[in-house]
Each structure stands twice: as structure tokens, then as C-alpha cells.
Short mmCIF file of C-alpha atoms in Angstrom, two decimals:
data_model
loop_
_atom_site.label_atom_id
_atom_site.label_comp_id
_atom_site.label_asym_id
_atom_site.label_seq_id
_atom_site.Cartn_x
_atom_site.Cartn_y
_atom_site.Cartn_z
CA UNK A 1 -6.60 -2.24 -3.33
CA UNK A 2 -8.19 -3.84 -6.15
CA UNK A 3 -11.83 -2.58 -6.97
CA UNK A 4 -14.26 -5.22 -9.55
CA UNK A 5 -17.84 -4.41 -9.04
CA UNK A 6 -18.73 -5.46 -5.70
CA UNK A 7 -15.49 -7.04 -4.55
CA UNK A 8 -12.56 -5.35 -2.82
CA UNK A 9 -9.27 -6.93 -2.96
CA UNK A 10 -6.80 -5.60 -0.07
CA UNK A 11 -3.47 -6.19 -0.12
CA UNK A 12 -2.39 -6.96 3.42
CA UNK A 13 1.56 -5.73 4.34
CA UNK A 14 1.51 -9.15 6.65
CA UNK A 15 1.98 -11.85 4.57
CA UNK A 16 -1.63 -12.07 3.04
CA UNK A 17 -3.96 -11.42 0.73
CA UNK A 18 -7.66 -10.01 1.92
CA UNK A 19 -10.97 -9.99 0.06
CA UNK A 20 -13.67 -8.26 1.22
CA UNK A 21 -17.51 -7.59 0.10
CA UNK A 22 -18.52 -4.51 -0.98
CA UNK A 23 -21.96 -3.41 -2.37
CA UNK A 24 -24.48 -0.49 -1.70
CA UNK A 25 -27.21 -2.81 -0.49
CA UNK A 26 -25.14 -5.05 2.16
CA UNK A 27 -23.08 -4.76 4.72
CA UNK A 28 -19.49 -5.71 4.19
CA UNK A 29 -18.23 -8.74 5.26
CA UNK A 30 -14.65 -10.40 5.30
CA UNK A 31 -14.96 -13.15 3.11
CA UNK A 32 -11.56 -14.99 2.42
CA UNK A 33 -7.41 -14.48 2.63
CA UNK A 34 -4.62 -15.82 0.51
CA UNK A 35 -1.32 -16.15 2.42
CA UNK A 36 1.71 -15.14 0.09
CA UNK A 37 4.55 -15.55 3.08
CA UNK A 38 6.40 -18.69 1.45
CA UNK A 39 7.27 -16.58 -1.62
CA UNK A 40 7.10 -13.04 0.14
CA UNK A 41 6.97 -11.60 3.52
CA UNK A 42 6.78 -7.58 2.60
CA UNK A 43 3.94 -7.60 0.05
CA UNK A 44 3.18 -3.96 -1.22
CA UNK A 45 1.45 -3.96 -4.39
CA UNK A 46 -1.38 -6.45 -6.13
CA UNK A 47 -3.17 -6.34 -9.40
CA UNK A 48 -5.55 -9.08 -11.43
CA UNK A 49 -5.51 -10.07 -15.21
CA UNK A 50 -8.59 -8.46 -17.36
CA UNK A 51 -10.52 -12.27 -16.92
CA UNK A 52 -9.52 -12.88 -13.28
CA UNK A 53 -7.60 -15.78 -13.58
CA UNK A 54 -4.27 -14.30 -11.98
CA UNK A 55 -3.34 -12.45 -9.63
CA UNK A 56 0.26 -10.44 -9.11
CA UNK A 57 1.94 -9.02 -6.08
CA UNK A 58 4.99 -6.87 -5.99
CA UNK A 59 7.09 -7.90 -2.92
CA UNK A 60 8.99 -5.40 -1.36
CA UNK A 61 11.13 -7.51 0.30
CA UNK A 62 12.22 -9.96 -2.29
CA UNK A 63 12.23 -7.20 -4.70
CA UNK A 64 10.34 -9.70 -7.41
CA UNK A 65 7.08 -9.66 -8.76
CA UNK A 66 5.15 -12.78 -7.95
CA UNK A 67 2.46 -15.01 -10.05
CA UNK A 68 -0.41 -16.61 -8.67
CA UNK A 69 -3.19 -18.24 -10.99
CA UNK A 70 -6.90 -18.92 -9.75
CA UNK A 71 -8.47 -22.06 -10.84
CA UNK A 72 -11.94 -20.25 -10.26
CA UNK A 73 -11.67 -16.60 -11.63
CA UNK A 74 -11.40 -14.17 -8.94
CA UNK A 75 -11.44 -15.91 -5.89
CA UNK A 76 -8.22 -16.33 -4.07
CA UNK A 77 -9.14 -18.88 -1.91
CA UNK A 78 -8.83 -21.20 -5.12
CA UNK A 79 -5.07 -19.27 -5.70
CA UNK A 80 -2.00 -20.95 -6.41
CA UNK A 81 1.62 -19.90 -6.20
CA UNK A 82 2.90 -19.86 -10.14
CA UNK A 83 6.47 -18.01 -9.84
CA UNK A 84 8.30 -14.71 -9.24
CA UNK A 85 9.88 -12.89 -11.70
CA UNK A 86 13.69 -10.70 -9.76
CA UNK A 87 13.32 -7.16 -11.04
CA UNK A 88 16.48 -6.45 -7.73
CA UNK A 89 18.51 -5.62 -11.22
CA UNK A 90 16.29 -2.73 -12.21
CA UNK A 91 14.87 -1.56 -9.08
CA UNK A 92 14.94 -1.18 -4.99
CA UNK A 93 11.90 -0.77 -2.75
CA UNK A 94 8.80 -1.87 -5.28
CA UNK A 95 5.61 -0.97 -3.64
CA UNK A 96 2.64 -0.07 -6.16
CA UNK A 97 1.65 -2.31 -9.47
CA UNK A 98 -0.64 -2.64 -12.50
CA UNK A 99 -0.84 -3.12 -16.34
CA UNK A 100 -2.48 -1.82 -19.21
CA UNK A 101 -5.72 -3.15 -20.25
CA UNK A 102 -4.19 -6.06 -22.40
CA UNK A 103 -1.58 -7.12 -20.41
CA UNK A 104 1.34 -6.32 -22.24
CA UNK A 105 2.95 -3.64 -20.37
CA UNK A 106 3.83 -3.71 -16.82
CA UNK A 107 4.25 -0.45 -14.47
CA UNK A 108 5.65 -0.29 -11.03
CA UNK A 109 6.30 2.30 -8.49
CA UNK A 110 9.74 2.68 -7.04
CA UNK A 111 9.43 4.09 -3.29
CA UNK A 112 13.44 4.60 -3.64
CA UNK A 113 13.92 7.21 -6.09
CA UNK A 114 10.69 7.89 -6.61
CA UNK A 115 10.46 5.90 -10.28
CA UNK A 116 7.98 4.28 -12.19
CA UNK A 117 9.09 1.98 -14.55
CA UNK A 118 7.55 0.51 -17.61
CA UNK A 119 8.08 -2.79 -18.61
CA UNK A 120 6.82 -4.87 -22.28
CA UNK A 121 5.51 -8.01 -21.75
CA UNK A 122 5.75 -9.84 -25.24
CA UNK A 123 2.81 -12.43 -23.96
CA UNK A 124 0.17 -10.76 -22.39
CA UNK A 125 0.09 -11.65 -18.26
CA UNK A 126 3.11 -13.74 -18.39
CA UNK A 127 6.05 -11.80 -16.26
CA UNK A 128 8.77 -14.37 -17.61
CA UNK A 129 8.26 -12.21 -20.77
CA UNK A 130 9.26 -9.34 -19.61
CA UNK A 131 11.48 -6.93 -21.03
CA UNK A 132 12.66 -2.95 -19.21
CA UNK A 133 11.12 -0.29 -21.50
CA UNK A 134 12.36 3.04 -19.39
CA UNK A 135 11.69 4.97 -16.18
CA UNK A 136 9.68 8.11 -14.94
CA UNK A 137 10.57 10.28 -12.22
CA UNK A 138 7.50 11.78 -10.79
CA UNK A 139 9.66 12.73 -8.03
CA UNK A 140 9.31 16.75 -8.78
CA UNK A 141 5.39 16.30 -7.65
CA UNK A 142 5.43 13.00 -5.65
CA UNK A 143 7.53 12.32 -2.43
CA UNK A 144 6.52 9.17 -1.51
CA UNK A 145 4.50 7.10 -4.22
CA UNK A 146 3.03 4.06 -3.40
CA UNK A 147 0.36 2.78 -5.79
CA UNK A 148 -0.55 3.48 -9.52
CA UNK A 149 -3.48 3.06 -11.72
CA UNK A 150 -4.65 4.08 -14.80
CA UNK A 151 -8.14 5.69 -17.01
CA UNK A 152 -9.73 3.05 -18.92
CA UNK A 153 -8.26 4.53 -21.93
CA UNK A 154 -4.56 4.33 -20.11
CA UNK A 155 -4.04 8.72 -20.91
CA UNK A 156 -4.67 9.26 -17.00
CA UNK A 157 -2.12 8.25 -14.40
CA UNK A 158 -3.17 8.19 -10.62
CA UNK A 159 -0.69 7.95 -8.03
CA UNK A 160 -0.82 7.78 -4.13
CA UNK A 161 1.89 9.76 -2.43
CA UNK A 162 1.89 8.31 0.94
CA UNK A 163 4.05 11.00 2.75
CA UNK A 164 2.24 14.07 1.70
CA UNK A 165 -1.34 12.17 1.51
CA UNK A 166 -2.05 13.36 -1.52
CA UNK A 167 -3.89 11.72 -4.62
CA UNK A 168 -1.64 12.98 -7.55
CA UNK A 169 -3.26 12.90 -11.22
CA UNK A 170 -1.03 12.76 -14.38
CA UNK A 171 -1.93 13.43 -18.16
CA UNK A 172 -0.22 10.79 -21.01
CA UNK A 173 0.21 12.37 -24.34
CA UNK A 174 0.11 9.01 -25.89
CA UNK A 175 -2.09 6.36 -24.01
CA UNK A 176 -0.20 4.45 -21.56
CA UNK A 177 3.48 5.66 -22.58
CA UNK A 178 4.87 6.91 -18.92
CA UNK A 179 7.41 8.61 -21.12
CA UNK A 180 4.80 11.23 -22.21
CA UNK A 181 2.96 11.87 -18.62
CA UNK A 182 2.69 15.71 -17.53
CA UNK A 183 1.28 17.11 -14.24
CA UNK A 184 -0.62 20.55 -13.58
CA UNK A 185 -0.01 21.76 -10.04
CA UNK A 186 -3.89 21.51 -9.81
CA UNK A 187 -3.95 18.13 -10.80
CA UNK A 188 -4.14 16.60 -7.31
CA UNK A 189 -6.03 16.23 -3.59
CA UNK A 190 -4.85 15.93 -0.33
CA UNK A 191 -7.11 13.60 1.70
CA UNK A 192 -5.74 14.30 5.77
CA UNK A 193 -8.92 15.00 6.50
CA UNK A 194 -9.52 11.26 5.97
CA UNK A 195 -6.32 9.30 6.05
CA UNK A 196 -2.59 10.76 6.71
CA UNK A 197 -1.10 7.58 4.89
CA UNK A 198 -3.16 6.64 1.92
CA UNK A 199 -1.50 3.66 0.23
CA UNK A 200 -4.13 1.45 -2.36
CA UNK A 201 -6.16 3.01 -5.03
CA UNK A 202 -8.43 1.96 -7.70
CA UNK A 203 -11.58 3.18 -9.85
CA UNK A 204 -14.53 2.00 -10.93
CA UNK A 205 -14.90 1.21 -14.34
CA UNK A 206 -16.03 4.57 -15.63
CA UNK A 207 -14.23 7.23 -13.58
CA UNK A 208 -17.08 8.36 -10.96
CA UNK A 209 -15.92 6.55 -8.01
CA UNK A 210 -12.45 6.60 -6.04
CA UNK A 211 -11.32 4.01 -3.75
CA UNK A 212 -8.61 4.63 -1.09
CA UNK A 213 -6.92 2.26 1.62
CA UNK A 214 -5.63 4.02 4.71
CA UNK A 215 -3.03 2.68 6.39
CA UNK A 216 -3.12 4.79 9.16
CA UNK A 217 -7.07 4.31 10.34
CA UNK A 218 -6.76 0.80 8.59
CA UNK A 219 -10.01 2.35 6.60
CA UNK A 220 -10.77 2.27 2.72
CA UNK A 221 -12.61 5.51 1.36
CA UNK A 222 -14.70 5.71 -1.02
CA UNK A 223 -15.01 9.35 -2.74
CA UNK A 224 -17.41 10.17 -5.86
CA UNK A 225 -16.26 12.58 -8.63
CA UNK A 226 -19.03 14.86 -10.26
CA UNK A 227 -16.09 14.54 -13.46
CA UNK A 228 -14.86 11.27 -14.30
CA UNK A 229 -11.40 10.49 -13.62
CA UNK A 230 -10.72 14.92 -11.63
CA UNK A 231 -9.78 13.98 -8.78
CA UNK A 232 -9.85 17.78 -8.18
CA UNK A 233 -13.65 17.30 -7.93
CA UNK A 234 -14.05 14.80 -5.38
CA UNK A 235 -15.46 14.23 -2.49
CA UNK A 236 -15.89 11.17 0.18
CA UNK A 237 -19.07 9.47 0.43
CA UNK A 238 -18.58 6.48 2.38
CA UNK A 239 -16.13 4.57 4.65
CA UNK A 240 -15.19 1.43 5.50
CA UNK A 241 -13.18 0.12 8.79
CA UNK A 242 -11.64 -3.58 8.28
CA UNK A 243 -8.88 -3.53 11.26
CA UNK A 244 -10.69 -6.52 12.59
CA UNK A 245 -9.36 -8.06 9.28
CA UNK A 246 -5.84 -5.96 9.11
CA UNK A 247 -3.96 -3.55 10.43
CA UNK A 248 -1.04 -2.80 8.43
CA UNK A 249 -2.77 -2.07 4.18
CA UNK A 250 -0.22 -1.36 2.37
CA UNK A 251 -2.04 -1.54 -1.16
#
């Protein structure tokens, strides 16, 4: 899931893209779908340029990362295929995706292996200039990762481990340099009480709110933290059902 102020982006694991409405004083309401099945039929991971003008989805079949542009920022209804960028030479099984505040350094999750790789992008949102820069294992804390996002200031890694349903929280040394991430066996929640395969996550801009997508209620959760960016201090607030919409949220 994608969060931006009172839209929620849900990455659908059938073949399409969902948006959704999302704001304290309405009532949610499906509002459009993108379908991505020409170029990819196992879609696991989506995430937007800073001005909303692209969109990118990680496909787990086709083990590529693919590029869609948006003639009106942020609505995907106005989407159109760009191309797909084979990553099959680096990794297997890529689920979870998103980039640094700029757009010049990709990350994505590796379900097989339990990886997350880095990648430089020498111009900002273009995949075709993409180069590897190195590999995590978070495999030691994580069983089965499935999405990834960062702090605003990119020292804060947040990844979903799908198996265990936990909501793991790692510390960067240098801001957004995988390379230098740690993790504190207290750095973490387990959420079965809500969802015993969380898959999406995102943030609000400044760290107080928590957005998960459960794949196995077909729910996404929305959790408040008295600290911005512990997950260790929060707590769920709200919930949202949108089976009528999708069944099978992988991101």
C-alpha cells in the first residue's frame, strides 16, 4: 500500500492496481483500478515518484520492475504502460519496493533469500538507469519480508515479515545506506491480533500513523504511534474492509 494524504493506493496480487479514498470525515469509497496484466500477472510491490507522475510495480512473476507514467499526477486511471526494467539477473521472487526521497536509489525485497537490495539510479525515477549497489540479509530477524519503507529522513527501515506477522523496524547508520542497517530485538510488533499475513505498509508523512494491508482479512489497519516512526509504541485505531474491491493484497 501506498499512503498520500487521503488516498490509499493498494496493490492488488490479481493483475490490478486499486485506489481507494481515505479520510477521517468520509466514508471510504473504491474509486478507480489500473490493470497491469499485459506486462505482469503476479504484481507484489508498488511505489509513486515524489510529484506523482509515475508509478512502479515489482512483478513477481516476470521478475522486472515495471514503469507506468500518469498524465494527471496521481490518478491511475490516466496511467500508461512506459517499460520494465529484468532485474531475473540479480534476483528471484521480488515482492516489496520503494526509493529514497529523490529518486536515485532503488530498494527491493527478495522473498527468496530473504535480501534487500539497493540499486543507484543515475537519473532520478528512470529504472533504465539503474545500476546494483549491494545486498542486505535481514534474514537473522525477518523470515518472510514482503514490503519496505523508509523515515522521511531514510535512517529508519520498516519491513513486513509476512510469515511471522510481524512489523520489523531497522536503524541506518548513514541515511538510506542498507549496508549500515542494525536491529534491536525490541525493535518490532507482531500484529495477529489483527492480521496473520500483513503484506503493504506505509506512513504518513511525519511518523504518527501506520498503515497495514492484510492479506488474510483482505483489511488495511491503521495504527497510531504516541513516538514517531516506534513501532514498539503502537496501537490500532481504525480498520478498513475492501474485499468487495479485492481479495488477494499483496502490497
Amino acid at each position: 500500500a501506498f499512503n498520500l494524504g487521503n488516498h490509499v493506493y493498494i496493490g492488488g496480487g490479481f493483475e490490478h492496481l486499486d485506489w481507494a479514498w481515505e479520510d477521517q470525515y468520509l466514508t471510504p469509497v473504491f474509486v478507480d483500478s489500473y490493470s497491469v496484466a499485459s506486462q505482469e500477472t503476479g504484481p507484489r510491490g508498488i511505489s509513486f515518484s515524489s510529484d506523482g507522475t509515475k508509478f512502479f510495480v515489482v512483478g513477481y512473476q516476470g521478475s522486472d520492475v515495471g514503469e507506468y507514467s500518469m498524465s494527471t499526477a496521481w490518478d491511475v486511471s490516466t496511467a500508461s504502460y512506459t517499460d520494465a526494467l529484468d532485474i531475473s539477473g540479480q534476483q528471484t521472487q521480488p515482492h516489496g519496493l520503494t526509493f529514497n526521497n529523490d529518486g536515485t536509489k532503488l530498494y527491493l525485497i527478495e522473498a527468496n533469500g530473504d535480501y534487500v537490495h539497493e540499486y543507484n539510479l543515475s537519473t532520478a525515477w528512470d529504472t533504465t538507469t539503474l545500476s546494483d549497489n549491494g545486498w542486505k540479509n535481514p534474514g537473522a530477524y525477518v523470515s518472510e519480508p514482503h514490503s519496505l519503507v523508509f523515515n522521511t529522513d531514510g535512517t529508519k527501515l520498516f519491513i513486513t515479515d509476512r510469515l511471522s506477522a510481524d512489523i520489523e523496524e531497522l536503524t541506518l547508520s548513514t541515511a538510506y545506506d542498507i549496508q549500515t542497517a542494525s536491529h534491536d530485538t525490541n525493535d518490532g510488533i507482531r500484529i495477529t491480533d489483527q492480521d496473520s499475513s500483513p503484506k503493504g505498509l506505509a506512513f504518513n508523512t511525519d511518523g504518527t500513523k501506520m498503515f497495514v494491508t492484510g492479506d488474510a482479512n483482505d483489511k488495511i489497519y491503521e495504527f497510531t504511534l504516541s513516538t514517531a516512526w516506534d513501532v514498539t509504541t503502537s496501537s490500532k485505531t481504525a480498520e478498513l474492509s475492501v474485499s468487495a474491491v479485492d481479495t488477494d493484497m499483496t502490497e
